CSV table of C-alpha atoms in Angstrom, one decimal:
chain,number,residue,atom,x,y,z
A,1,UNK,CA,58.0,117.9,30.4
A,2,UNK,CA,56.2,121.1,29.8
A,3,UNK,CA,53.6,122.9,27.8
A,4,UNK,CA,53.3,124.7,24.5
A,5,UNK,CA,50.7,127.4,23.7
A,6,UNK,CA,50.3,128.7,20.1
A,7,UNK,CA,48.3,131.9,19.4
A,8,UNK,CA,47.4,133.5,16.1
A,9,UNK,CA,44.8,133.8,13.4
A,10,UNK,CA,43.1,130.4,13.2
A,11,UNK,CA,44.5,129.9,9.6
A,12,UNK,CA,48.1,130.5,10.8
A,13,UNK,CA,47.7,128.2,13.8
A,14,UNK,CA,46.2,125.5,11.5
A,15,UNK,CA,49.1,125.9,9.0
A,16,UNK,CA,51.7,125.6,11.9
A,17,UNK,CA,50.0,122.4,13.0
A,18,UNK,CA,49.7,121.0,9.5
A,19,UNK,CA,53.2,121.7,8.5
A,20,UNK,CA,55.2,121.0,11.7
A,21,UNK,CA,53.3,118.3,13.6
A,22,UNK,CA,54.7,115.0,12.1
A,23,UNK,CA,53.6,111.6,13.4
A,24,UNK,CA,55.9,108.7,12.5
A,25,UNK,CA,55.1,105.0,12.7
A,26,UNK,CA,57.1,103.7,15.7
A,27,UNK,CA,57.7,100.4,13.7
A,28,UNK,CA,59.3,102.3,10.8
A,29,UNK,CA,60.7,105.7,11.8
A,30,UNK,CA,60.9,106.8,8.2
A,31,UNK,CA,57.2,106.3,7.6
A,32,UNK,CA,55.1,109.4,8.1
A,33,UNK,CA,51.5,108.8,9.1
A,34,UNK,CA,49.2,111.3,7.3
A,35,UNK,CA,47.2,113.9,9.3
A,36,UNK,CA,44.0,112.4,8.1
A,37,UNK,CA,44.7,109.2,10.0
A,38,UNK,CA,45.2,110.8,13.4
A,39,UNK,CA,44.3,114.6,13.5
A,40,UNK,CA,40.7,115.8,13.4
A,41,UNK,CA,39.4,119.4,13.4
A,42,UNK,CA,36.0,120.9,14.2
A,43,UNK,CA,35.0,124.5,14.2
A,44,UNK,CA,35.9,124.7,17.9
A,45,UNK,CA,38.8,122.3,18.4
A,46,UNK,CA,41.6,120.2,17.2
A,47,UNK,CA,41.9,116.7,18.6
A,48,UNK,CA,43.6,113.4,17.8
A,49,UNK,CA,42.3,110.0,16.9
A,50,UNK,CA,44.3,107.2,18.4
A,51,UNK,CA,46.7,105.5,16.1
A,52,UNK,CA,48.1,102.2,17.4
A,53,UNK,CA,51.3,102.5,15.4
A,54,UNK,CA,52.5,105.8,16.9
A,55,UNK,CA,53.0,107.6,20.2
A,56,UNK,CA,54.9,110.9,19.7
A,57,UNK,CA,54.3,113.9,17.4
A,58,UNK,CA,57.6,115.5,16.3
A,59,UNK,CA,57.5,119.3,15.9
A,60,UNK,CA,59.5,119.8,12.7
A,61,UNK,CA,61.8,122.8,12.8
A,62,UNK,CA,63.0,122.0,16.4
A,63,UNK,CA,65.8,120.0,18.0
A,64,UNK,CA,63.9,117.0,19.4
A,65,UNK,CA,60.6,118.7,20.5
A,66,UNK,CA,57.7,116.2,20.8
A,67,UNK,CA,54.1,116.2,21.7
A,68,UNK,CA,52.7,113.1,23.4
A,69,UNK,CA,49.9,111.8,21.1
A,70,UNK,CA,48.0,110.4,24.1
A,71,UNK,CA,48.2,113.6,26.2
A,72,UNK,CA,47.1,115.7,23.3
A,73,UNK,CA,44.6,118.2,24.7
A,74,UNK,CA,43.7,121.5,23.3
A,75,UNK,CA,41.6,124.6,23.9
A,76,UNK,CA,40.6,127.3,21.5
A,77,UNK,CA,39.7,130.8,22.4
A,78,UNK,CA,36.5,132.0,20.7
A,79,UNK,CA,37.2,133.8,17.4
A,80,UNK,CA,40.6,135.2,16.5
A,81,UNK,CA,43.2,134.9,17.8
A,82,UNK,CA,42.9,131.2,18.2
A,83,UNK,CA,44.8,129.6,21.0
A,84,UNK,CA,46.0,126.0,20.8
A,85,UNK,CA,47.7,124.3,23.8
A,86,UNK,CA,49.3,120.9,24.3
A,87,UNK,CA,51.9,119.2,26.4
A,88,UNK,CA,55.4,119.3,24.9
A,89,UNK,CA,58.8,118.0,25.9
A,90,UNK,CA,62.1,118.9,24.3
A,91,UNK,CA,65.3,116.9,24.9
A,92,UNK,CA,67.8,118.6,27.2
A,93,UNK,CA,66.4,122.1,27.0
A,94,UNK,CA,64.0,124.4,25.2
A,95,UNK,CA,65.7,126.2,22.4
A,96,UNK,CA,64.0,129.6,22.0
A,97,UNK,CA,65.9,130.6,18.9
A,98,UNK,CA,64.2,127.8,16.8
A,99,UNK,CA,60.8,128.7,18.2
A,100,UNK,CA,61.5,132.4,17.2
A,101,UNK,CA,62.1,131.2,13.7
A,102,UNK,CA,58.8,129.2,13.7
A,103,UNK,CA,57.0,132.2,15.1
A,104,UNK,CA,58.2,134.4,12.2
A,105,UNK,CA,57.6,131.7,9.6
A,106,UNK,CA,54.0,130.9,10.6
A,107,UNK,CA,52.9,134.3,12.0
A,108,UNK,CA,52.0,132.8,15.4
A,109,UNK,CA,53.1,133.5,19.0
A,110,UNK,CA,54.3,130.9,21.5
A,111,UNK,CA,54.3,130.5,25.2
A,112,UNK,CA,56.6,127.7,26.3
A,113,UNK,CA,57.2,126.2,29.7
A,114,UNK,CA,59.6,123.4,30.3
A,115,UNK,CA,61.0,121.5,33.3
A,116,UNK,CA,64.1,119.2,33.4
A,117,UNK,CA,64.0,117.5,36.8
A,118,UNK,CA,67.2,115.5,36.3
A,119,UNK,CA,69.3,118.5,35.6
A,120,UNK,CA,67.2,120.7,37.9
A,121,UNK,CA,66.1,123.6,35.8
A,122,UNK,CA,62.9,125.3,34.6
A,123,UNK,CA,62.5,127.5,31.5
A,124,UNK,CA,59.7,129.8,30.5
A,125,UNK,CA,59.4,131.9,27.3
A,126,UNK,CA,56.9,134.1,25.6
A,127,UNK,CA,57.7,134.6,21.9
A,128,UNK,CA,55.7,137.2,20.0
A,129,UNK,CA,56.3,138.1,16.3
A,130,UNK,CA,59.6,136.1,16.4
A,131,UNK,CA,61.0,137.9,19.4
A,132,UNK,CA,61.4,136.7,23.0
A,133,UNK,CA,59.2,139.1,25.1
A,134,UNK,CA,59.5,137.2,28.4
A,135,UNK,CA,61.9,134.7,29.8
A,136,UNK,CA,62.3,133.2,33.2
A,137,UNK,CA,64.4,130.4,34.4
A,138,UNK,CA,65.2,128.6,37.7
A,139,UNK,CA,68.5,126.8,38.1
A,140,UNK,CA,69.6,123.9,40.4
A,141,UNK,CA,70.2,126.1,43.4
A,142,UNK,CA,66.6,127.1,43.8
A,143,UNK,CA,64.9,124.4,41.7
A,144,UNK,CA,63.3,122.2,44.5
A,145,UNK,CA,61.9,125.3,46.2
A,146,UNK,CA,60.8,127.6,43.4
A,147,UNK,CA,59.9,125.2,40.5
A,148,UNK,CA,56.1,124.6,40.7
A,149,UNK,CA,56.4,121.0,39.5
A,150,UNK,CA,59.9,119.7,40.4
A,151,UNK,CA,59.0,116.1,39.6
A,152,UNK,CA,58.2,116.8,35.9
A,153,UNK,CA,60.6,116.2,33.0
A,154,UNK,CA,63.6,114.2,33.3
């Protein structure tokens, strides 16, 4: 489990969401559900509308990174840059190199935080202009003590 924050000009953040957040019908994994059927936007916020045929939003351009449709929460800073935040989980580990590529492609910055309780590690990255500017990790030897949420992920 973890979190994803996306920061950038509102148009760039919107383009990132529009082009990478893909919702597939759980009954037919090849059937993409159009944004109009589940993602709404106002001047202040992005939010989901429940869709009974789906549960996970795939982040295209990543190795198995998903946003839980039913935990989809956002906040937006006033004006530009806009900040979008949501829960994210990525199988096995966060892969910062692919997020660096997405940062370059869409002109947005990322702050990622991920926990894997089964393998006992935590990862944290800040990616600005396609480069890692901050990274921190906790491994198994200190996980139970230093990880703020050792029960997350798995």
